[in-house]
Amino acid sequence: MMLPQININLENIPEKSFIRKTIRHIADRIILPKGAMSISFVDTNRIQELNRQYRGKDNQTDVLTFCFENESILSDVYICIDVVKANATEHHVSESEELARVIAHAFAHSVGYEHDTNKRYKIMHEFEDFLLGTGTK
């Protein structure tokens, strides 16, 4: 199986080194389907616009992952650093820890995990722990 191409737009993002390291760590832990994966970092206005347009929710969110059912594109991921930072404060974790969790969350969606029920949320959260190397299994 061919590894996907991962394109990262890090324009104006100070955490570049940490983000690249986290993505490499996660990508080394799983076999990804072939296809390109795009990760873009956007501002609060853009994430809210995307959330409204594609999910019908008129609010900001930390990450949106759009998966595709074709062989050339695996997923398009949009991450809002400002929302990630606010969530870190709310959850009493470091900004780096929250950012890593969001990146793992996007990868989990990209390989088919969903969190639309409590059971599936728990399974997805355990997979995110595995991707980050923080799980107990």
mmCIF file of C-alpha atoms in Angstrom:
data_model
loop_
_atom_site.group_PDB
_atom_site.id
_atom_site.type_symbol
_atom_site.label_atom_id
_atom_site.label_comp_id
_atom_site.label_asym_id
_atom_site.label_seq_id
_atom_site.Cartn_x
_atom_site.Cartn_y
_atom_site.Cartn_z
ATOM 1 C CA MET A 1 0.000 0.000 0.000
ATOM 2 C CA MET A 2 1.310 3.410 -0.967
ATOM 3 C CA LEU A 3 1.537 6.100 1.696
ATOM 4 C CA PRO A 4 -0.468 9.235 1.000
ATOM 5 C CA GLN A 5 1.088 12.520 0.162
ATOM 6 C CA ILE A 6 0.552 14.900 3.078
ATOM 7 C CA ASN A 7 0.462 18.565 2.085
ATOM 8 C CA ILE A 8 0.616 21.036 4.958
ATOM 9 C CA ASN A 9 -0.116 24.746 4.671
ATOM 10 C CA LEU A 10 1.785 26.324 7.568
ATOM 11 C CA GLU A 11 1.749 29.941 6.452
ATOM 12 C CA ASN A 12 1.867 32.263 9.481
ATOM 13 C CA ILE A 13 1.901 29.337 11.946
ATOM 14 C CA PRO A 14 4.556 29.568 14.691
ATOM 15 C CA GLU A 15 4.230 25.889 15.731
ATOM 16 C CA LYS A 16 5.640 24.537 12.414
ATOM 17 C CA SER A 17 8.262 22.215 13.898
ATOM 18 C CA PHE A 18 5.894 20.730 16.472
ATOM 19 C CA ILE A 19 3.173 20.195 13.849
ATOM 20 C CA ARG A 20 5.539 18.434 11.433
ATOM 21 C CA LYS A 21 6.890 16.230 14.242
ATOM 22 C CA THR A 22 3.369 15.311 15.403
ATOM 23 C CA ILE A 23 2.221 14.455 11.887
ATOM 24 C CA ARG A 24 5.302 12.277 11.289
ATOM 25 C CA HIS A 25 4.743 10.514 14.626
ATOM 26 C CA ILE A 26 1.091 9.766 13.818
ATOM 27 C CA ALA A 27 1.766 8.756 10.207
ATOM 28 C CA ASP A 28 4.417 6.291 11.428
ATOM 29 C CA ARG A 29 1.863 4.558 13.687
ATOM 30 C CA ILE A 30 -0.695 3.638 10.999
ATOM 31 C CA ILE A 31 -0.950 2.523 7.409
ATOM 32 C CA LEU A 32 -2.870 5.196 5.578
ATOM 33 C CA PRO A 33 -4.836 4.528 2.415
ATOM 34 C CA LYS A 34 -3.331 5.973 -0.720
ATOM 35 C CA GLY A 35 -4.312 9.452 -1.762
ATOM 36 C CA ALA A 36 -3.328 12.969 -0.844
ATOM 37 C CA MET A 37 -4.106 14.440 2.549
ATOM 38 C CA SER A 38 -4.191 18.205 2.808
ATOM 39 C CA ILE A 39 -3.894 20.008 6.168
ATOM 40 C CA SER A 40 -4.565 23.745 6.202
ATOM 41 C CA PHE A 41 -4.442 26.115 9.149
ATOM 42 C CA VAL A 42 -7.134 28.769 8.938
ATOM 43 C CA ASP A 43 -8.423 31.691 10.979
ATOM 44 C CA THR A 44 -11.646 31.799 12.992
ATOM 45 C CA ASN A 45 -13.648 33.450 10.204
ATOM 46 C CA ARG A 46 -12.686 30.766 7.668
ATOM 47 C CA ILE A 47 -13.360 27.817 10.000
ATOM 48 C CA GLN A 48 -16.791 29.259 10.859
ATOM 49 C CA GLU A 49 -17.545 29.823 7.170
ATOM 50 C CA LEU A 50 -16.601 26.208 6.334
ATOM 51 C CA ASN A 51 -18.573 24.863 9.296
ATOM 52 C CA ARG A 52 -21.655 26.828 8.219
ATOM 53 C CA GLN A 53 -21.312 25.920 4.539
ATOM 54 C CA TYR A 54 -20.661 22.185 4.908
ATOM 55 C CA ARG A 55 -22.149 21.230 8.280
ATOM 56 C CA GLY A 56 -24.918 23.805 8.683
ATOM 57 C CA LYS A 57 -23.416 24.945 12.002
ATOM 58 C CA ASP A 58 -22.803 28.669 12.347
ATOM 59 C CA ASN A 59 -20.010 28.507 14.907
ATOM 60 C CA GLN A 60 -16.270 28.133 15.124
ATOM 61 C CA THR A 61 -14.683 24.743 15.659
ATOM 62 C CA ASP A 62 -11.148 23.477 16.124
ATOM 63 C CA VAL A 63 -10.947 21.062 13.202
ATOM 64 C CA LEU A 64 -12.931 20.010 10.160
ATOM 65 C CA THR A 65 -12.042 16.901 8.200
ATOM 66 C CA PHE A 66 -13.562 16.266 4.786
ATOM 67 C CA CYS A 67 -13.018 12.704 3.555
ATOM 68 C CA PHE A 68 -13.328 11.683 -0.066
ATOM 69 C CA GLU A 69 -14.185 8.386 -1.671
ATOM 70 C CA ASN A 70 -11.711 8.475 -4.511
ATOM 71 C CA GLU A 71 -8.181 7.222 -4.875
ATOM 72 C CA SER A 72 -6.427 10.534 -5.444
ATOM 73 C CA ILE A 73 -7.675 12.447 -2.371
ATOM 74 C CA LEU A 74 -7.878 10.950 1.117
ATOM 75 C CA SER A 75 -9.005 14.056 3.019
ATOM 76 C CA ASP A 76 -8.886 17.820 3.367
ATOM 77 C CA VAL A 77 -8.329 18.992 6.945
ATOM 78 C CA TYR A 78 -8.814 22.506 8.289
ATOM 79 C CA ILE A 79 -7.479 23.422 11.739
ATOM 80 C CA CYS A 80 -8.048 26.707 13.563
ATOM 81 C CA ILE A 81 -5.157 27.374 15.954
ATOM 82 C CA ASP A 82 -7.080 30.110 17.817
ATOM 83 C CA VAL A 83 -9.893 27.699 18.679
ATOM 84 C CA VAL A 84 -7.358 25.002 19.595
ATOM 85 C CA LYS A 85 -5.714 27.443 22.019
ATOM 86 C CA ALA A 86 -9.062 28.403 23.574
ATOM 87 C CA ASN A 87 -9.969 24.719 23.952
ATOM 88 C CA ALA A 88 -6.616 24.020 25.632
ATOM 89 C CA THR A 89 -7.422 26.630 28.266
ATOM 90 C CA GLU A 90 -10.943 25.248 28.705
ATOM 91 C CA HIS A 91 -9.696 21.644 29.043
ATOM 92 C CA HIS A 92 -6.731 22.611 31.286
ATOM 93 C CA VAL A 93 -4.123 21.110 28.949
ATOM 94 C CA SER A 94 -1.163 22.645 27.157
ATOM 95 C CA GLU A 95 -1.681 24.166 23.723
ATOM 96 C CA SER A 96 0.715 21.581 22.289
ATOM 97 C CA GLU A 97 -1.251 18.709 23.806
ATOM 98 C CA GLU A 98 -4.531 20.051 22.440
ATOM 99 C CA LEU A 99 -3.009 20.656 19.002
ATOM 100 C CA ALA A 100 -1.636 17.105 18.901
ATOM 101 C CA ARG A 101 -5.064 15.756 19.885
ATOM 102 C CA VAL A 102 -6.738 17.748 17.090
ATOM 103 C CA ILE A 103 -4.233 16.467 14.526
ATOM 104 C CA ALA A 104 -4.814 12.880 15.725
ATOM 105 C CA HIS A 105 -8.570 13.511 15.534
ATOM 106 C CA ALA A 106 -8.227 14.566 11.881
ATOM 107 C CA PHE A 107 -6.185 11.463 11.072
ATOM 108 C CA ALA A 108 -8.787 9.262 12.797
ATOM 109 C CA HIS A 109 -11.563 10.778 10.662
ATOM 110 C CA SER A 110 -9.376 10.344 7.566
ATOM 111 C CA VAL A 111 -9.248 6.574 8.094
ATOM 112 C CA GLY A 112 -12.957 6.204 8.827
ATOM 113 C CA TYR A 113 -13.500 6.835 12.535
ATOM 114 C CA GLU A 114 -16.602 8.784 13.583
ATOM 115 C CA HIS A 115 -17.972 10.020 16.905
ATOM 116 C CA ASP A 116 -21.706 10.201 16.261
ATOM 117 C CA THR A 117 -22.573 7.931 19.211
ATOM 118 C CA ASN A 118 -21.089 7.580 22.702
ATOM 119 C CA LYS A 119 -19.687 4.143 21.843
ATOM 120 C CA ARG A 120 -18.065 5.355 18.622
ATOM 121 C CA TYR A 121 -16.737 8.456 20.427
ATOM 122 C CA LYS A 122 -15.014 6.220 22.993
ATOM 123 C CA ILE A 123 -13.523 3.998 20.275
ATOM 124 C CA MET A 124 -12.305 7.034 18.322
ATOM 125 C CA HIS A 125 -10.801 8.614 21.452
ATOM 126 C CA GLU A 126 -8.914 5.375 22.204
ATOM 127 C CA PHE A 127 -7.604 5.345 18.630
ATOM 128 C CA GLU A 128 -6.447 8.963 19.027
ATOM 129 C CA ASP A 129 -4.602 7.917 22.204
ATOM 130 C CA PHE A 130 -2.946 5.126 20.214
ATOM 131 C CA LEU A 131 -1.926 7.553 17.463
ATOM 132 C CA LEU A 132 -0.377 9.875 20.033
ATOM 133 C CA GLY A 133 1.227 7.054 21.996
ATOM 134 C CA THR A 134 -0.705 8.022 25.131
ATOM 135 C CA GLY A 135 -3.020 5.033 25.352
ATOM 136 C CA THR A 136 -2.732 2.221 27.867
ATOM 137 C CA LYS A 137 -3.129 -0.580 25.317
#
